[in-house]
CSV table of C-alpha atoms in Angstrom, one decimal:
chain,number,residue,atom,x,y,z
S,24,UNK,CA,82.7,358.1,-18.1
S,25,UNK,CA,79.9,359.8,-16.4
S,26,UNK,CA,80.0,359.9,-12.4
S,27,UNK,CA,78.0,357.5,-10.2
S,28,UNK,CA,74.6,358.1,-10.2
S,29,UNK,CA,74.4,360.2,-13.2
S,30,UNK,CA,72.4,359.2,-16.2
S,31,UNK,CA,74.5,360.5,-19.3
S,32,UNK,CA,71.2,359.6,-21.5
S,33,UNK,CA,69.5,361.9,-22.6
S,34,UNK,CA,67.7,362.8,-19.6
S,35,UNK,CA,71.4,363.4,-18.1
S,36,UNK,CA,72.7,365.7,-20.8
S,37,UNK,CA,69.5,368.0,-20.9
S,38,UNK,CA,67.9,368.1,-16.7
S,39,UNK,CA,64.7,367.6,-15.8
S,40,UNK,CA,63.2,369.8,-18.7
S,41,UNK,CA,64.0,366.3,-21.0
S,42,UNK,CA,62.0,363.9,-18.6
S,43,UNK,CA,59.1,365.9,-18.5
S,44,UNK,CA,58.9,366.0,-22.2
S,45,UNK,CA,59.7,362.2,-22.4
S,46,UNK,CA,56.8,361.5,-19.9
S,47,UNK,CA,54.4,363.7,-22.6
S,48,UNK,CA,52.2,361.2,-24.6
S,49,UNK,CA,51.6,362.6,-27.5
S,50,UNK,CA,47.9,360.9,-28.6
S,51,UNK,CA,46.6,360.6,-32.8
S,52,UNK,CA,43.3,360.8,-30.8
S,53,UNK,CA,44.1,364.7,-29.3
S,54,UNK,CA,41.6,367.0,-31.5
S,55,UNK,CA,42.1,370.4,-32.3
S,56,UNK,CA,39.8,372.9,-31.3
S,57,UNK,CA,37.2,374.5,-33.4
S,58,UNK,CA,36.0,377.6,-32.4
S,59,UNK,CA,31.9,377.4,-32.0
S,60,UNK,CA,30.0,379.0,-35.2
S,61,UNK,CA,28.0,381.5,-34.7
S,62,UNK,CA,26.4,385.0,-35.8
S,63,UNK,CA,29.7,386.0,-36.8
S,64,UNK,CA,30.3,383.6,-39.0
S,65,UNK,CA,27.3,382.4,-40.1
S,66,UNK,CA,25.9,386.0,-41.4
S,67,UNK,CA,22.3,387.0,-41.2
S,68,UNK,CA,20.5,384.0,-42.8
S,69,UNK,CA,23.2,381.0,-42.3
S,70,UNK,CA,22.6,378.1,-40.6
S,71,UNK,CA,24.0,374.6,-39.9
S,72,UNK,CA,22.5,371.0,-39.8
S,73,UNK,CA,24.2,367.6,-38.9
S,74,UNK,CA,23.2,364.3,-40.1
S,75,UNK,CA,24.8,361.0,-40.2
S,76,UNK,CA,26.9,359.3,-43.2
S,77,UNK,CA,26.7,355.6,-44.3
S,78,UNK,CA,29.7,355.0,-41.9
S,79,UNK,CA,27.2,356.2,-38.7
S,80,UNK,CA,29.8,359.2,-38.8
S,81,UNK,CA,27.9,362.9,-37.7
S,82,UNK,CA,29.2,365.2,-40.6
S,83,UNK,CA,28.6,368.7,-40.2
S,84,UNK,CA,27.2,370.9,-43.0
S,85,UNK,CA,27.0,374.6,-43.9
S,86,UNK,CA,24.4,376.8,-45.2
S,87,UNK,CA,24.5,380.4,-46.7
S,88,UNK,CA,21.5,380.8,-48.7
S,89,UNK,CA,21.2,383.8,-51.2
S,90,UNK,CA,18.4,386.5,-50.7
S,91,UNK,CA,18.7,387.9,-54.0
S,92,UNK,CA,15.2,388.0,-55.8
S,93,UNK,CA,16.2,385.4,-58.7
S,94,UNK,CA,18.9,383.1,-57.8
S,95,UNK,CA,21.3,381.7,-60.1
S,96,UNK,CA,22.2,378.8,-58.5
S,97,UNK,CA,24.4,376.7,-55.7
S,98,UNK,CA,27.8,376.6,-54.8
S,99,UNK,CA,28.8,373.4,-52.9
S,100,UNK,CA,31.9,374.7,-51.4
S,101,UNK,CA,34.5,371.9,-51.0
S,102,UNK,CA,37.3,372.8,-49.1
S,103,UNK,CA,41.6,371.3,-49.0
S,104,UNK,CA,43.2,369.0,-47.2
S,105,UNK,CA,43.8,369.6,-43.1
S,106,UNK,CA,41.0,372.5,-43.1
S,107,UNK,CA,37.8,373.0,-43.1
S,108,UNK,CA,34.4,375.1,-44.8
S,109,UNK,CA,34.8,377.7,-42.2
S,110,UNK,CA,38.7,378.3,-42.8
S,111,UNK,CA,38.8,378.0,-46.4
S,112,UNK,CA,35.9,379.8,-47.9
S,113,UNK,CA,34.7,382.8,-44.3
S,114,UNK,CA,37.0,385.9,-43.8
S,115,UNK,CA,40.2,385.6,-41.8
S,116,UNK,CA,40.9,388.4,-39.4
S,117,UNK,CA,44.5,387.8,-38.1
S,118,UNK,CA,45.8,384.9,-36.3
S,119,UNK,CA,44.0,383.1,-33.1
S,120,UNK,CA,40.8,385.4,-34.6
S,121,UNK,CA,37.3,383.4,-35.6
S,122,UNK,CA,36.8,383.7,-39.0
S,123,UNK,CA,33.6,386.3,-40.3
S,124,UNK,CA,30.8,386.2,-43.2
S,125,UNK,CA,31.2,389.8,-43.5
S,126,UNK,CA,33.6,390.6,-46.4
S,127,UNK,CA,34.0,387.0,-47.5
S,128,UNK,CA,33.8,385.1,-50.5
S,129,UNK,CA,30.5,383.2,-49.5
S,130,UNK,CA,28.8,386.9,-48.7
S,131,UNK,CA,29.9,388.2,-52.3
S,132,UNK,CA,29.1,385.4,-53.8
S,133,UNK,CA,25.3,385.2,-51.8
S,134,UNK,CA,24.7,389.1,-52.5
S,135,UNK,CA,25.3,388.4,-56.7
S,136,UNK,CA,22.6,385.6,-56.3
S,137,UNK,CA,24.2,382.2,-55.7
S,138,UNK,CA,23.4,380.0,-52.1
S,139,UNK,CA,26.6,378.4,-50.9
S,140,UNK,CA,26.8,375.5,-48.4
S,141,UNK,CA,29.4,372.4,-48.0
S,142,UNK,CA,30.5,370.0,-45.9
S,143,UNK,CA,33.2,369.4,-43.5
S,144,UNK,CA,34.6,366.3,-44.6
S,145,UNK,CA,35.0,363.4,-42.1
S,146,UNK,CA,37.5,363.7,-39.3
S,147,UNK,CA,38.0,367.7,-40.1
S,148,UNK,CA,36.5,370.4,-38.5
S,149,UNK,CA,33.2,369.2,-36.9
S,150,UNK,CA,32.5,366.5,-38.7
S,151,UNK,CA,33.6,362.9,-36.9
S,152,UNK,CA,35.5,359.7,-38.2
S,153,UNK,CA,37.0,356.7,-37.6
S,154,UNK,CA,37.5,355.6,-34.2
S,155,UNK,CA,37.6,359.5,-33.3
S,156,UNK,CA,40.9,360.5,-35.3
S,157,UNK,CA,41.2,363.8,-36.8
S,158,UNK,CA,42.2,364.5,-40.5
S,159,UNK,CA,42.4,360.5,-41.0
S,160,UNK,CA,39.9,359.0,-43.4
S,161,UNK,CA,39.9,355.3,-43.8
S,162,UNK,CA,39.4,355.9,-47.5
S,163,UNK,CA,38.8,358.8,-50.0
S,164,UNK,CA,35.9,356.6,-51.7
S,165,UNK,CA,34.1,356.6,-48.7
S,166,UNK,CA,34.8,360.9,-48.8
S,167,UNK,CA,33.1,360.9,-52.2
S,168,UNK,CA,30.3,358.7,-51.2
S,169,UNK,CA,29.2,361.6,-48.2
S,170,UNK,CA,29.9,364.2,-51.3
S,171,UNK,CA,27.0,362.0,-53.4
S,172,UNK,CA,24.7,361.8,-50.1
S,173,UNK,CA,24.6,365.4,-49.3
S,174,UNK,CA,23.9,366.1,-52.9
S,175,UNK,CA,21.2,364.3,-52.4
S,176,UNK,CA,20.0,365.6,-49.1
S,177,UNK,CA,21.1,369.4,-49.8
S,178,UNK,CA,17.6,370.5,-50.9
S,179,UNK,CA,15.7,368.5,-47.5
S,180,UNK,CA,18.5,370.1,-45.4
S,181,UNK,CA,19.1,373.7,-46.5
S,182,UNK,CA,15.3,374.4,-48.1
S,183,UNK,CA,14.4,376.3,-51.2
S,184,UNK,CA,17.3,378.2,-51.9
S,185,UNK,CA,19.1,374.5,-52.0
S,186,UNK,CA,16.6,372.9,-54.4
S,187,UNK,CA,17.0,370.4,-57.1
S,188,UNK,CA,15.7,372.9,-59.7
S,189,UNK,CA,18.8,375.7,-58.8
S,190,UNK,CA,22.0,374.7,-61.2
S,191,UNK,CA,24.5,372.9,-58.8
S,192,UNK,CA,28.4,374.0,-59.3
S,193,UNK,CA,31.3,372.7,-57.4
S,194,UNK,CA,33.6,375.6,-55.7
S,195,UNK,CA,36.7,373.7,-54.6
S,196,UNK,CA,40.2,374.4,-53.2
S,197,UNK,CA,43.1,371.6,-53.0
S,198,UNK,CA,41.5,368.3,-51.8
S,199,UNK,CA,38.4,369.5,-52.9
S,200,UNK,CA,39.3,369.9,-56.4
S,201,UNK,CA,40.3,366.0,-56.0
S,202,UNK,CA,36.7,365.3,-54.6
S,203,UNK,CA,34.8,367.4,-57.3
S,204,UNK,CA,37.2,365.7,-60.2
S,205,UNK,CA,36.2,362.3,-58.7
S,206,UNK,CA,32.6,363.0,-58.3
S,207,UNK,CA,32.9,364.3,-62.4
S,208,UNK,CA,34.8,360.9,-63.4
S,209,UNK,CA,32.0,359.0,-61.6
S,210,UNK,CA,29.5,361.3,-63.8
S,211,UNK,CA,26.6,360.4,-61.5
């Protein structure tokens, strides 16, 4: 039996560490941070633009547009599940480090003659969502349905380089293999 005045709960067994870790609150409305982009990441000529979804949601969007005298056509990047464009598809140089255009996929792919640009899909990266939570969509139709609008929009929000006429292919990794599968099922 534990002596008077002694809580042999858990607070008791492990000291004052334990009830400042039972007082924590931890919140599904805490967001991670995501480092700003910039020159580093977004190379010489890319650029970002925001614009809202059918939900009212901002979803943030990605261009790299090729340079090369006769383009071949677009990538629309789609990245996995619990990242986003910038961590999946822009150069990683170590831990904690912001990722860099310079030696990565999209700037290989940009110097052979194909623009790349993509989404972050709602509730990851900076793109928002329902009632604020990150990596929580309320359902993957409503995903594909931002996929289908920014089709549509790509060529008004990224310019010549993201125009109808340019052949459109889907680069995806993980969750965006799902979306790009979907979007092909859908054959819209």
């Amino acid at each position: 039996m534990a002596p008077e005045g002694q809580n042999r709960g858990l607070e008791g067994d492990l000291g004052e560490s334990s009830q400042r870790l039972a007082n924590i609150h931890f919140s599904p409305l805490l967001t991670r941070l995501t480092p700003p982009f910039g020159p580093p990441s977004q190379g010489p000529d890319g650029f970002t633009k925001q614009w809202k979804n059918a939900k009212g949601y901002d979803i943030f969007s990605y261009f790299w547009p090729t340079t090369h005298a006769e383009p071949k056509g677009v990538l629309y990047l789609m990245h996995g599940h619990n990242v986003n464009i910038v961590f999946e598809f822009l150069r990683g140089r170590g831990v904690g480090v912001d990722r860099v255009y310079e030696g990565s996929w999209i700037q290989a792919l940009n110097k052979i003659g194909y623009s790349c640009c993509g989404i972050d899909v709602q509730s990851k990266g900076r793109s928002g969502g329902f009632k604020g939570y990150k990596n929580y969509f309320e359902s993957f139709e409503d995903v594909i349905a931002d996929d289908f609008a920014f089709i549509v929009m790509m060529a008004d929000l990224g310019g010549d380089m993201f125009s109808k006429g340019l052949p459109l292919f889907p680069f995806a990794v993980s969750l965006g293999g799902a979306r790009a599968s979907m979007m092909f099922l859908r054959n819209e």
